[in-house]
Short mmCIF file of C-alpha atoms in Angstrom, two decimals:
data_model
loop_
_atom_site.label_atom_id
_atom_site.label_comp_id
_atom_site.label_asym_id
_atom_site.label_seq_id
_atom_site.Cartn_x
_atom_site.Cartn_y
_atom_site.Cartn_z
CA UNK A 1 4.20 -18.51 -0.61
CA UNK A 2 1.72 -16.34 0.66
CA UNK A 3 1.20 -13.02 -1.38
CA UNK A 4 -0.17 -9.79 -0.79
CA UNK A 5 0.92 -6.19 -0.99
CA UNK A 6 1.11 -3.32 1.81
CA UNK A 7 -0.15 0.30 0.73
CA UNK A 8 -1.02 3.44 2.36
CA UNK A 9 -4.52 2.97 1.22
CA UNK A 10 -6.68 -0.49 1.05
CA UNK A 11 -6.52 -0.15 -2.59
CA UNK A 12 -3.62 -2.78 -3.37
CA UNK A 13 -3.85 -5.09 -6.07
CA UNK A 14 -3.18 -5.26 -9.74
CA UNK A 15 -4.62 -6.30 -12.98
CA UNK A 16 -3.99 -6.58 -16.67
CA UNK A 17 -6.18 -6.24 -19.63
CA UNK A 18 -8.20 -9.01 -20.54
CA UNK A 19 -6.14 -10.53 -23.38
CA UNK A 20 -3.53 -10.23 -21.13
CA UNK A 21 -5.06 -12.24 -18.13
CA UNK A 22 -6.31 -14.70 -20.67
CA UNK A 23 -3.10 -15.65 -22.01
CA UNK A 24 -1.43 -15.98 -18.11
CA UNK A 25 -4.43 -17.62 -16.67
CA UNK A 26 -6.36 -19.66 -19.05
CA UNK A 27 -3.74 -20.58 -22.13
CA UNK A 28 -3.46 -24.50 -21.82
CA UNK A 29 0.26 -24.09 -22.13
CA UNK A 30 0.79 -21.82 -18.99
CA UNK A 31 1.11 -24.35 -15.82
CA UNK A 32 -0.20 -21.75 -13.55
CA UNK A 33 -2.95 -20.95 -15.59
CA UNK A 34 -4.78 -24.32 -14.82
CA UNK A 35 -6.17 -24.62 -18.37
CA UNK A 36 -9.91 -24.61 -19.10
CA UNK A 37 -12.78 -24.61 -17.12
CA UNK A 38 -13.28 -28.10 -18.35
CA UNK A 39 -9.80 -29.55 -17.26
CA UNK A 40 -10.01 -27.73 -13.92
CA UNK A 41 -13.53 -29.76 -13.12
CA UNK A 42 -11.20 -32.77 -13.97
CA UNK A 43 -8.68 -32.07 -11.58
CA UNK A 44 -5.99 -32.06 -13.78
CA UNK A 45 -3.63 -29.31 -15.12
CA UNK A 46 -1.40 -28.87 -18.15
CA UNK A 47 1.98 -29.67 -17.97
CA UNK A 48 5.20 -27.57 -18.69
CA UNK A 49 8.74 -28.66 -19.36
CA UNK A 50 9.16 -29.75 -15.67
CA UNK A 51 5.62 -28.99 -14.68
CA UNK A 52 2.37 -31.00 -13.69
CA UNK A 53 2.38 -34.56 -14.36
CA UNK A 54 -1.21 -34.77 -14.88
CA UNK A 55 -2.34 -37.15 -11.81
CA UNK A 56 -5.82 -36.60 -10.73
CA UNK A 57 -5.83 -35.10 -7.01
CA UNK A 58 -7.83 -37.24 -4.67
CA UNK A 59 -9.87 -34.47 -3.23
CA UNK A 60 -12.04 -37.02 -1.17
CA UNK A 61 -9.00 -38.13 0.63
CA UNK A 62 -7.46 -34.96 1.06
CA UNK A 63 -10.73 -33.69 2.60
CA UNK A 64 -10.96 -36.64 4.96
CA UNK A 65 -7.37 -35.67 6.14
CA UNK A 66 -8.05 -32.10 6.73
CA UNK A 67 -9.30 -30.73 9.65
CA UNK A 68 -10.28 -27.74 7.88
CA UNK A 69 -12.86 -27.76 5.25
CA UNK A 70 -11.73 -28.39 1.20
CA UNK A 71 -14.36 -26.61 -0.89
CA UNK A 72 -15.12 -27.51 -4.47
CA UNK A 73 -17.22 -25.65 -7.09
CA UNK A 74 -20.91 -25.89 -5.96
CA UNK A 75 -20.36 -26.45 -2.28
CA UNK A 76 -21.82 -23.85 -0.03
CA UNK A 77 -19.12 -21.24 0.72
CA UNK A 78 -17.09 -21.81 -2.19
CA UNK A 79 -17.99 -18.48 -4.07
CA UNK A 80 -17.12 -16.49 -1.15
CA UNK A 81 -14.10 -18.46 -0.18
CA UNK A 82 -12.57 -18.02 -3.82
CA UNK A 83 -13.02 -14.38 -4.04
CA UNK A 84 -9.95 -12.10 -3.75
CA UNK A 85 -9.88 -8.20 -2.55
CA UNK A 86 -9.98 -7.19 -6.31
CA UNK A 87 -13.12 -7.89 -8.38
CA UNK A 88 -11.43 -7.84 -11.48
CA UNK A 89 -9.82 -11.49 -10.33
CA UNK A 90 -13.16 -12.88 -9.97
CA UNK A 91 -12.50 -15.13 -12.96
CA UNK A 92 -10.11 -16.93 -11.14
CA UNK A 93 -11.88 -20.33 -10.50
CA UNK A 94 -10.03 -22.59 -8.73
CA UNK A 95 -10.61 -26.10 -8.51
CA UNK A 96 -10.87 -26.32 -4.90
CA UNK A 97 -9.75 -23.99 -1.85
CA UNK A 98 -8.41 -25.58 1.10
CA UNK A 99 -9.52 -23.68 4.16
CA UNK A 100 -6.67 -24.90 6.43
CA UNK A 101 -6.64 -24.82 10.21
CA UNK A 102 -3.31 -26.41 11.10
CA UNK A 103 0.03 -26.58 9.72
CA UNK A 104 -0.86 -30.39 9.28
CA UNK A 105 -3.46 -29.15 6.70
CA UNK A 106 -1.26 -27.12 4.76
CA UNK A 107 1.03 -30.46 4.58
CA UNK A 108 -1.66 -32.74 3.68
CA UNK A 109 -2.71 -30.32 0.86
CA UNK A 110 0.81 -29.69 -0.50
CA UNK A 111 1.73 -33.55 -0.69
CA UNK A 112 -2.08 -34.16 -2.44
CA UNK A 113 -1.43 -31.41 -4.87
CA UNK A 114 1.98 -31.09 -5.83
CA UNK A 115 2.74 -31.46 -9.40
CA UNK A 116 -0.70 -32.28 -10.02
CA UNK A 117 -2.45 -28.87 -10.08
CA UNK A 118 -1.38 -25.38 -9.49
CA UNK A 119 -1.35 -24.47 -6.25
CA UNK A 120 -0.99 -21.38 -3.85
CA UNK A 121 -1.34 -19.81 -0.64
CA UNK A 122 -3.96 -16.99 0.14
CA UNK A 123 -3.82 -14.68 3.33
CA UNK A 124 -5.27 -11.43 2.94
CA UNK A 125 -6.08 -11.90 -0.97
CA UNK A 126 -4.62 -8.75 -2.07
CA UNK A 127 -2.20 -10.32 -4.71
CA UNK A 128 -2.07 -7.93 -7.44
CA UNK A 129 -3.03 -10.46 -10.26
CA UNK A 130 -5.00 -12.95 -8.25
CA UNK A 131 -1.78 -15.16 -8.02
CA UNK A 132 -3.01 -16.51 -4.62
CA UNK A 133 -5.94 -18.14 -6.35
CA UNK A 134 -4.65 -20.01 -9.30
CA UNK A 135 -7.36 -20.50 -11.88
CA UNK A 136 -8.01 -24.39 -12.17
CA UNK A 137 -5.78 -25.02 -9.38
CA UNK A 138 -5.69 -25.42 -5.29
CA UNK A 139 -6.06 -22.39 -3.16
CA UNK A 140 -4.84 -22.83 0.56
CA UNK A 141 -6.69 -20.33 2.50
CA UNK A 142 -4.86 -19.75 5.52
CA UNK A 143 -7.09 -17.14 7.15
CA UNK A 144 -7.93 -19.50 10.02
CA UNK A 145 -4.70 -19.49 10.70
CA UNK A 146 -4.62 -15.72 12.29
CA UNK A 147 -3.54 -16.22 16.19
CA UNK A 148 -1.43 -13.00 17.13
CA UNK A 149 0.41 -13.56 20.60
CA UNK A 150 2.92 -11.22 22.06
CA UNK A 151 5.37 -12.63 24.65
CA UNK A 152 6.56 -10.39 27.82
CA UNK A 153 9.86 -9.78 25.62
CA UNK A 154 7.91 -8.43 23.24
CA UNK A 155 8.55 -11.48 20.72
CA UNK A 156 5.00 -11.58 18.55
CA UNK A 157 4.15 -15.14 17.12
CA UNK A 158 1.51 -14.40 14.10
CA UNK A 159 -0.26 -16.78 12.12
CA UNK A 160 0.48 -16.20 8.45
CA UNK A 161 -3.46 -15.48 7.58
CA UNK A 162 -3.66 -12.61 10.05
CA UNK A 163 -4.96 -9.51 8.58
CA UNK A 164 -3.18 -6.47 9.46
CA UNK A 165 -6.35 -5.10 11.73
CA UNK A 166 -5.75 -7.93 14.02
CA UNK A 167 -1.97 -7.80 14.15
CA UNK A 168 -1.72 -4.11 15.08
CA UNK A 169 -4.82 -4.50 17.49
CA UNK A 170 -3.03 -7.20 19.49
CA UNK A 171 0.31 -5.83 19.43
CA UNK A 172 -1.07 -2.73 20.67
CA UNK A 173 -2.57 -4.42 23.36
CA UNK A 174 0.52 -5.16 24.51
CA UNK A 175 1.94 -1.65 24.15
CA UNK A 176 4.05 -2.75 21.43
CA UNK A 177 4.73 -1.61 17.75
CA UNK A 178 5.09 -3.42 14.62
CA UNK A 179 5.95 -1.57 11.15
CA UNK A 180 4.14 -3.12 8.39
CA UNK A 181 1.68 -2.16 5.54
CA UNK A 182 -1.63 0.32 5.79
CA UNK A 183 -4.56 -1.55 4.56
CA UNK A 184 -6.36 -3.28 7.39
CA UNK A 185 -7.37 -6.23 5.22
CA UNK A 186 -4.22 -7.24 3.91
CA UNK A 187 -2.50 -10.37 5.26
CA UNK A 188 0.79 -10.32 7.29
CA UNK A 189 2.38 -13.05 5.28
CA UNK A 190 2.62 -11.19 1.76
CA UNK A 191 3.41 -7.60 3.36
CA UNK A 192 6.44 -9.42 5.15
CA UNK A 193 7.50 -11.75 2.34
CA UNK A 194 7.71 -8.93 -0.23
CA UNK A 195 9.65 -6.33 2.50
CA UNK A 196 6.85 -4.92 4.07
CA UNK A 197 6.91 -0.95 3.68
CA UNK A 198 4.79 1.36 5.59
CA UNK A 199 4.30 4.61 7.59
CA UNK A 200 6.76 3.34 10.41
CA UNK A 201 9.75 2.41 8.04
CA UNK A 202 11.82 5.44 8.12
CA UNK A 203 12.04 5.27 11.96
CA UNK A 204 11.62 1.22 12.61
CA UNK A 205 12.59 -0.19 9.04
CA UNK A 206 10.57 -2.73 6.95
CA UNK A 207 8.47 -5.44 8.31
CA UNK A 208 11.03 -8.07 7.11
CA UNK A 209 13.79 -6.33 9.27
CA UNK A 210 11.70 -7.83 12.30
CA UNK A 211 11.55 -11.20 11.38
CA UNK A 212 13.06 -13.66 13.90
CA UNK A 213 11.62 -16.93 12.59
CA UNK A 214 9.18 -18.47 9.94
CA UNK A 215 7.40 -21.70 10.25
CA UNK A 216 6.69 -23.32 6.87
CA UNK A 217 5.59 -25.88 4.74
CA UNK A 218 8.15 -26.92 1.82
CA UNK A 219 7.57 -28.14 -1.69
CA UNK A 220 7.77 -31.89 -0.45
CA UNK A 221 5.14 -31.26 2.44
CA UNK A 222 7.74 -30.90 5.02
CA UNK A 223 7.74 -28.57 8.00
CA UNK A 224 10.59 -26.57 8.98
CA UNK A 225 11.88 -23.33 10.87
CA UNK A 226 13.38 -20.94 9.10
CA UNK A 227 15.85 -18.45 10.78
CA UNK A 228 19.39 -17.01 10.87
CA UNK A 229 20.63 -19.80 12.89
CA UNK A 230 18.96 -23.04 11.00
CA UNK A 231 18.56 -21.74 7.42
CA UNK A 232 20.82 -18.58 6.73
CA UNK A 233 19.77 -18.74 3.12
CA UNK A 234 16.12 -19.35 3.11
CA UNK A 235 15.92 -17.01 5.78
CA UNK A 236 17.54 -14.49 3.90
CA UNK A 237 15.24 -14.89 1.11
CA UNK A 238 12.16 -14.84 2.69
CA UNK A 239 12.89 -11.02 3.90
CA UNK A 240 11.90 -9.51 0.76
CA UNK A 241 12.28 -12.26 -1.82
CA UNK A 242 8.60 -12.30 -2.45
CA UNK A 243 5.50 -14.43 -1.61
CA UNK A 244 5.27 -17.71 -3.53
CA UNK A 245 8.72 -18.89 -4.32
CA UNK A 246 10.08 -21.01 -1.39
CA UNK A 247 7.17 -22.72 0.49
CA UNK A 248 4.28 -21.79 2.40
CA UNK A 249 4.71 -19.81 5.72
CA UNK A 250 2.17 -20.77 8.32
CA UNK A 251 3.39 -18.52 11.18
CA UNK A 252 6.01 -16.05 11.93
CA UNK A 253 7.85 -14.59 14.76
CA UNK A 254 8.76 -11.06 14.96
CA UNK A 255 10.52 -8.81 17.28
CA UNK A 256 8.60 -5.74 18.58
CA UNK A 257 9.43 -2.48 19.84
CA UNK A 258 7.49 -0.23 22.57
CA UNK A 259 4.53 1.57 21.05
CA UNK A 260 5.33 5.23 20.38
CA UNK A 261 3.13 8.45 20.50
CA UNK A 262 2.32 9.07 16.76
CA UNK A 263 1.20 11.95 14.76
CA UNK A 264 -0.66 11.62 11.51
CA UNK A 265 -1.46 14.23 9.03
CA UNK A 266 -2.58 15.27 5.58
CA UNK A 267 -1.58 18.61 3.78
CA UNK A 268 -3.22 19.02 0.61
CA UNK A 269 -2.66 21.42 -2.47
CA UNK A 270 -4.77 23.26 -4.81
CA UNK A 271 -4.60 21.80 -8.51
CA UNK A 272 -1.68 22.84 -10.57
CA UNK A 273 1.04 23.19 -7.86
CA UNK A 274 2.27 19.85 -8.45
CA UNK A 275 5.65 20.46 -9.80
CA UNK A 276 6.40 23.11 -7.11
CA UNK A 277 5.18 20.66 -4.06
CA UNK A 278 6.96 17.83 -5.52
CA UNK A 279 10.19 20.12 -5.94
CA UNK A 280 9.89 20.88 -2.38
CA UNK A 281 9.01 17.32 -1.20
CA UNK A 282 12.04 15.55 -2.25
CA UNK A 283 14.60 17.74 -0.42
CA UNK A 284 12.61 18.16 2.44
CA UNK A 285 11.81 14.59 3.13
CA UNK A 286 15.41 13.68 2.27
CA UNK A 287 16.47 15.94 4.99
CA UNK A 288 13.67 15.51 7.23
CA UNK A 289 14.70 13.09 10.66
CA UNK A 290 13.77 9.56 10.31
CA UNK A 291 10.62 9.76 13.00
CA UNK A 292 9.21 11.41 9.94
CA UNK A 293 7.67 9.78 6.92
CA UNK A 294 5.27 11.55 4.56
CA UNK A 295 4.39 10.36 0.90
CA UNK A 296 3.45 12.76 -2.13
CA UNK A 297 -0.11 11.72 -3.57
CA UNK A 298 -0.18 12.89 -7.09
CA UNK A 299 -3.58 13.03 -8.49
CA UNK A 300 -4.50 12.81 -12.32
CA UNK A 301 -6.81 15.22 -13.99
CA UNK A 302 -7.41 17.76 -16.33
CA UNK A 303 -5.15 19.80 -13.74
CA UNK A 304 -3.28 17.44 -11.54
CA UNK A 305 -3.30 18.07 -7.87
CA UNK A 306 -1.26 16.43 -4.62
CA UNK A 307 -1.20 16.16 -1.19
CA UNK A 308 1.20 15.07 1.16
CA UNK A 309 0.05 12.82 4.16
CA UNK A 310 2.33 10.74 6.77
CA UNK A 311 3.01 9.88 10.23
CA UNK A 312 5.54 11.31 12.71
CA UNK A 313 6.91 9.35 15.68
CA UNK A 314 6.35 11.93 18.25
CA UNK A 315 3.85 14.81 19.03
CA UNK A 316 2.12 17.23 17.05
CA UNK A 317 3.93 20.01 18.76
CA UNK A 318 7.20 18.63 17.09
CA UNK A 319 5.70 17.86 13.52
CA UNK A 320 3.89 20.97 12.79
CA UNK A 321 7.24 22.88 12.44
CA UNK A 322 8.18 20.20 10.00
CA UNK A 323 5.32 20.65 7.99
CA UNK A 324 5.64 24.46 8.04
CA UNK A 325 8.96 23.81 6.56
CA UNK A 326 7.40 22.03 3.70
CA UNK A 327 4.87 24.76 3.12
CA UNK A 328 7.62 27.26 3.09
CA UNK A 329 9.73 25.68 0.69
CA UNK A 330 6.78 25.09 -1.94
CA UNK A 331 5.72 28.54 -1.58
CA UNK A 332 2.15 27.04 -2.08
CA UNK A 333 -0.83 27.76 0.45
CA UNK A 334 -2.57 24.10 1.28
CA UNK A 335 -6.24 24.15 1.15
CA UNK A 336 -6.35 21.25 3.63
CA UNK A 337 -4.35 20.73 6.86
CA UNK A 338 -5.21 18.02 9.16
CA UNK A 339 -2.69 17.24 12.26
CA UNK A 340 -3.77 14.49 14.87
CA UNK A 341 -1.97 13.16 18.05
CA UNK A 342 -2.82 9.64 18.06
CA UNK A 343 -1.83 6.28 19.90
CA UNK A 344 -0.31 3.41 17.81
CA UNK A 345 -3.48 1.41 16.92
CA UNK A 346 -5.34 4.71 16.18
CA UNK A 347 -2.82 5.84 13.99
CA UNK A 348 -2.46 2.78 12.23
CA UNK A 349 -6.43 3.06 11.72
CA UNK A 350 -6.25 6.45 10.01
CA UNK A 351 -4.47 4.97 7.10
CA UNK A 352 -6.44 1.93 6.95
CA UNK A 353 -8.87 2.71 3.74
CA UNK A 354 -12.15 0.95 3.23
CA UNK A 355 -12.50 -2.74 3.72
CA UNK A 356 -14.73 -3.11 0.91
CA UNK A 357 -13.61 -4.76 -2.25
CA UNK A 358 -12.38 -2.49 -4.98
CA UNK A 359 -11.81 -2.74 -8.57
CA UNK A 360 -8.32 -1.31 -9.66
CA UNK A 361 -5.44 -1.48 -11.85
CA UNK A 362 -1.88 -0.61 -10.73
CA UNK A 363 1.76 -0.87 -11.02
CA UNK A 364 5.25 0.26 -9.47
CA UNK A 365 8.48 1.78 -10.17
CA UNK A 366 11.46 2.72 -7.79
CA UNK A 367 12.98 6.07 -7.61
CA UNK A 368 16.58 5.47 -7.05
CA UNK A 369 17.34 9.36 -6.42
CA UNK A 370 15.04 12.29 -6.57
CA UNK A 371 13.13 12.81 -10.04
CA UNK A 372 14.85 15.28 -12.02
CA UNK A 373 11.87 17.00 -13.66
CA UNK A 374 9.02 17.46 -11.38
CA UNK A 375 7.35 19.16 -14.07
CA UNK A 376 7.63 15.85 -16.59
CA UNK A 377 6.36 13.59 -13.80
CA UNK A 378 3.64 15.57 -13.10
CA UNK A 379 2.37 15.64 -16.79
CA UNK A 380 2.21 12.21 -16.90
CA UNK A 381 -1.15 12.50 -15.05
CA UNK A 382 -2.73 15.14 -17.18
CA UNK A 383 -6.19 14.17 -18.55
CA UNK A 384 -6.07 11.04 -16.39
CA UNK A 385 -9.02 11.56 -13.74
CA UNK A 386 -9.15 8.66 -11.14
CA UNK A 387 -5.38 8.10 -11.72
CA UNK A 388 -2.56 8.39 -9.11
CA UNK A 389 1.06 8.04 -8.52
CA UNK A 390 1.99 7.54 -5.22
CA UNK A 391 5.50 8.52 -4.10
CA UNK A 392 6.52 6.75 -0.75
CA UNK A 393 10.01 7.80 0.79
CA UNK A 394 12.26 5.16 1.87
CA UNK A 395 15.73 6.29 3.79
CA UNK A 396 16.19 6.37 7.46
CA UNK A 397 16.18 2.83 9.02
CA UNK A 398 15.43 1.18 5.88
CA UNK A 399 18.75 2.35 4.17
CA UNK A 400 20.68 1.16 7.48
CA UNK A 401 20.42 -2.18 6.04
CA UNK A 402 22.80 -3.40 3.39
CA UNK A 403 21.05 -4.39 -0.07
CA UNK A 404 22.65 -7.54 0.13
CA UNK A 405 21.75 -8.33 3.84
CA UNK A 406 18.51 -9.21 3.08
CA UNK A 407 16.39 -10.01 -0.22
CA UNK A 408 14.78 -6.62 -0.43
CA UNK A 409 17.31 -4.82 -2.67
CA UNK A 410 16.06 -1.14 -2.89
CA UNK A 411 17.68 -0.08 0.36
CA UNK A 412 19.43 2.80 -1.00
CA UNK A 413 16.67 4.41 -2.77
CA UNK A 414 15.09 7.37 -2.55
CA UNK A 415 11.23 6.44 -2.97
CA UNK A 416 9.08 3.56 -4.31
CA UNK A 417 6.14 4.72 -6.93
CA UNK A 418 2.80 3.18 -7.14
CA UNK A 419 0.68 3.69 -10.24
CA UNK A 420 -2.78 3.36 -8.90
CA UNK A 421 -6.24 3.65 -10.70
CA UNK A 422 -9.70 3.04 -10.27
CA UNK A 423 -11.35 0.76 -12.85
CA UNK A 424 -14.51 -1.45 -13.75
CA UNK A 425 -14.52 -4.60 -15.91
CA UNK A 426 -15.88 -2.21 -18.96
CA UNK A 427 -13.14 0.17 -18.23
CA UNK A 428 -10.21 -2.42 -17.23
CA UNK A 429 -8.63 -2.42 -20.90
CA UNK A 430 -8.45 1.38 -21.30
CA UNK A 431 -7.48 1.86 -17.50
CA UNK A 432 -4.58 -0.91 -17.89
CA UNK A 433 -3.21 1.08 -21.14
CA UNK A 434 -3.37 4.42 -19.29
CA UNK A 435 -1.20 2.83 -16.46
CA UNK A 436 1.03 1.03 -18.48
CA UNK A 437 1.69 4.63 -20.55
CA UNK A 438 2.79 6.12 -17.28
CA UNK A 439 4.84 3.31 -16.47
CA UNK A 440 6.69 3.79 -19.64
CA UNK A 441 6.65 7.52 -19.14
CA UNK A 442 8.39 7.14 -15.82
CA UNK A 443 10.97 4.86 -17.61
CA UNK A 444 11.52 7.44 -19.96
CA UNK A 445 12.75 9.89 -16.97
CA UNK A 446 14.93 6.96 -15.97
CA UNK A 447 12.81 5.89 -13.28
CA UNK A 448 13.30 1.78 -13.35
CA UNK A 449 12.50 -1.03 -10.93
CA UNK A 450 9.84 -2.23 -9.27
CA UNK A 451 8.55 -3.68 -5.76
CA UNK A 452 7.33 -7.34 -5.83
CA UNK A 453 4.42 -6.58 -3.56
CA UNK A 454 3.09 -4.85 -6.20
CA UNK A 455 3.68 -7.49 -8.81
CA UNK A 456 2.75 -6.52 -12.42
CA UNK A 457 2.92 -9.34 -15.45
CA UNK A 458 3.76 -6.28 -17.96
CA UNK A 459 6.79 -5.00 -16.14
CA UNK A 460 9.64 -5.00 -18.24
CA UNK A 461 12.52 -7.14 -16.90
CA UNK A 462 10.33 -7.93 -13.96
CA UNK A 463 12.88 -10.00 -12.45
CA UNK A 464 15.88 -7.55 -12.13
CA UNK A 465 13.40 -4.65 -11.47
CA UNK A 466 11.84 -6.65 -8.24
CA UNK A 467 15.09 -8.06 -6.92
CA UNK A 468 18.11 -6.47 -8.78
CA UNK A 469 21.67 -7.75 -7.66
CA UNK A 470 19.87 -10.47 -5.47
CA UNK A 471 18.13 -12.21 -8.16
CA UNK A 472 20.76 -14.72 -8.97
CA UNK A 473 21.19 -15.99 -5.21
CA UNK A 474 17.35 -16.02 -4.81
CA UNK A 475 16.98 -18.21 -8.16
CA UNK A 476 19.41 -20.49 -6.64
CA UNK A 477 17.68 -20.72 -2.95
CA UNK A 478 14.37 -21.26 -5.02
CA UNK A 479 15.85 -23.93 -6.98
CA UNK A 480 17.10 -25.72 -4.02
CA UNK A 481 13.84 -25.49 -1.87
CA UNK A 482 11.35 -26.24 -4.88
CA UNK A 483 13.57 -28.05 -7.24
CA UNK A 484 10.18 -29.82 -9.13
CA UNK A 485 8.76 -26.30 -9.54
CA UNK A 486 5.51 -26.90 -7.26
CA UNK A 487 5.23 -23.65 -6.45
CA UNK A 488 5.43 -22.25 -10.12
CA UNK A 489 3.69 -19.37 -11.19
CA UNK A 490 4.06 -16.56 -14.01
CA UNK A 491 6.17 -14.34 -12.01
CA UNK A 492 7.88 -16.92 -9.97
CA UNK A 493 11.65 -16.98 -9.16
CA UNK A 494 11.81 -20.61 -11.27
CA UNK A 495 10.89 -18.38 -14.37
CA UNK A 496 12.96 -15.39 -13.58
#
């Protein structure tokens, strides 16, 4: 149920134009919207054909049955508790926030609110469009369920509310490694359930590839353990099927690897050289050893520029020749080059970005193969300051797993693309149009698909874009575990 993206920067969220948001979150005919503020205050929600029954939630009884706090509008701490990472989502006002401290708290909250108001789990709070705090609904805040324990055999049990900073810190203390996202404030739950791309993926695979078991609460409030042996279909779906569809995961068990020595680097290039660098980067990273991960971040402006940044599993003495090769292939002298040897936690911190809340608009596409026209791709960012296209390479260990072995469908793709743009409340509509134009421009270049952790309500054919050939099986599993659409939301599998 948990929803959060993983990214190279700490800015990993998504928003719509104001009109689109009002349609999704305030229109009285949309179940996850929760209706108007008046309806929310009366603890009722609008009904869909198979949706909410209009029965009021007994908030006082739920408060008594929970170990954690239940916050309502006007209660001390409610305003802080309801806010997500992206301030553009601050207009999402839930009718309650359940600060769960145990699996029992989650079960009680689901039983109390199911089919009465929209409900969703929140871990890191980086859901692109704020789905983890449903307007007029119940947000199940899991951040107090954040314990991280690493056993002698390397197995790590991690509470669903743990942020990546805590995950990396505790795993590193045990001299172990778990590949995951970059932003330290992103929660482990959303990262894992959407697949989990990151800077170590070409060597160690996705986060979901290390999942051994998941403790969760189902739509009827039952606790179960999902694993390959006990619930093979559900376990398959939890590895890339996206947060918010099957239940609320409360704890994960992962297999970890010994922590390696790492090298981090950034190579910046002058404006006007994007086509040359991109033309060199694509075959270079495809041919590189799987120990190397390096993205290409194209920065918009009157004259776009780019930089290549990444992580190498090994020492800088082995990484530097690979970077020299990229520079030689491009024929462009960099104006910045930083290469540093680091241990595991320090390397993850290098990519962590800023912890402060940040307003932005974003979307995604997936490159099934190399972009055929680097010039045309670069031209999409001409005259667009503050907008980036971030190309993150797949391949290596990601591609070792078959497309249908887990729910994550982009195993054989070349790279994911995030379109990211800084925005304010005043500029949101204009910036959103710019991002939409770039998404359409990428489609015109034959670049389709999408990454579910970069969820986008405006993405054409979003269900097929996120899930590809795994969509039908995911729909079936979602229906099996949530036949009454308790966890319904605008881009949930119940609507796919």
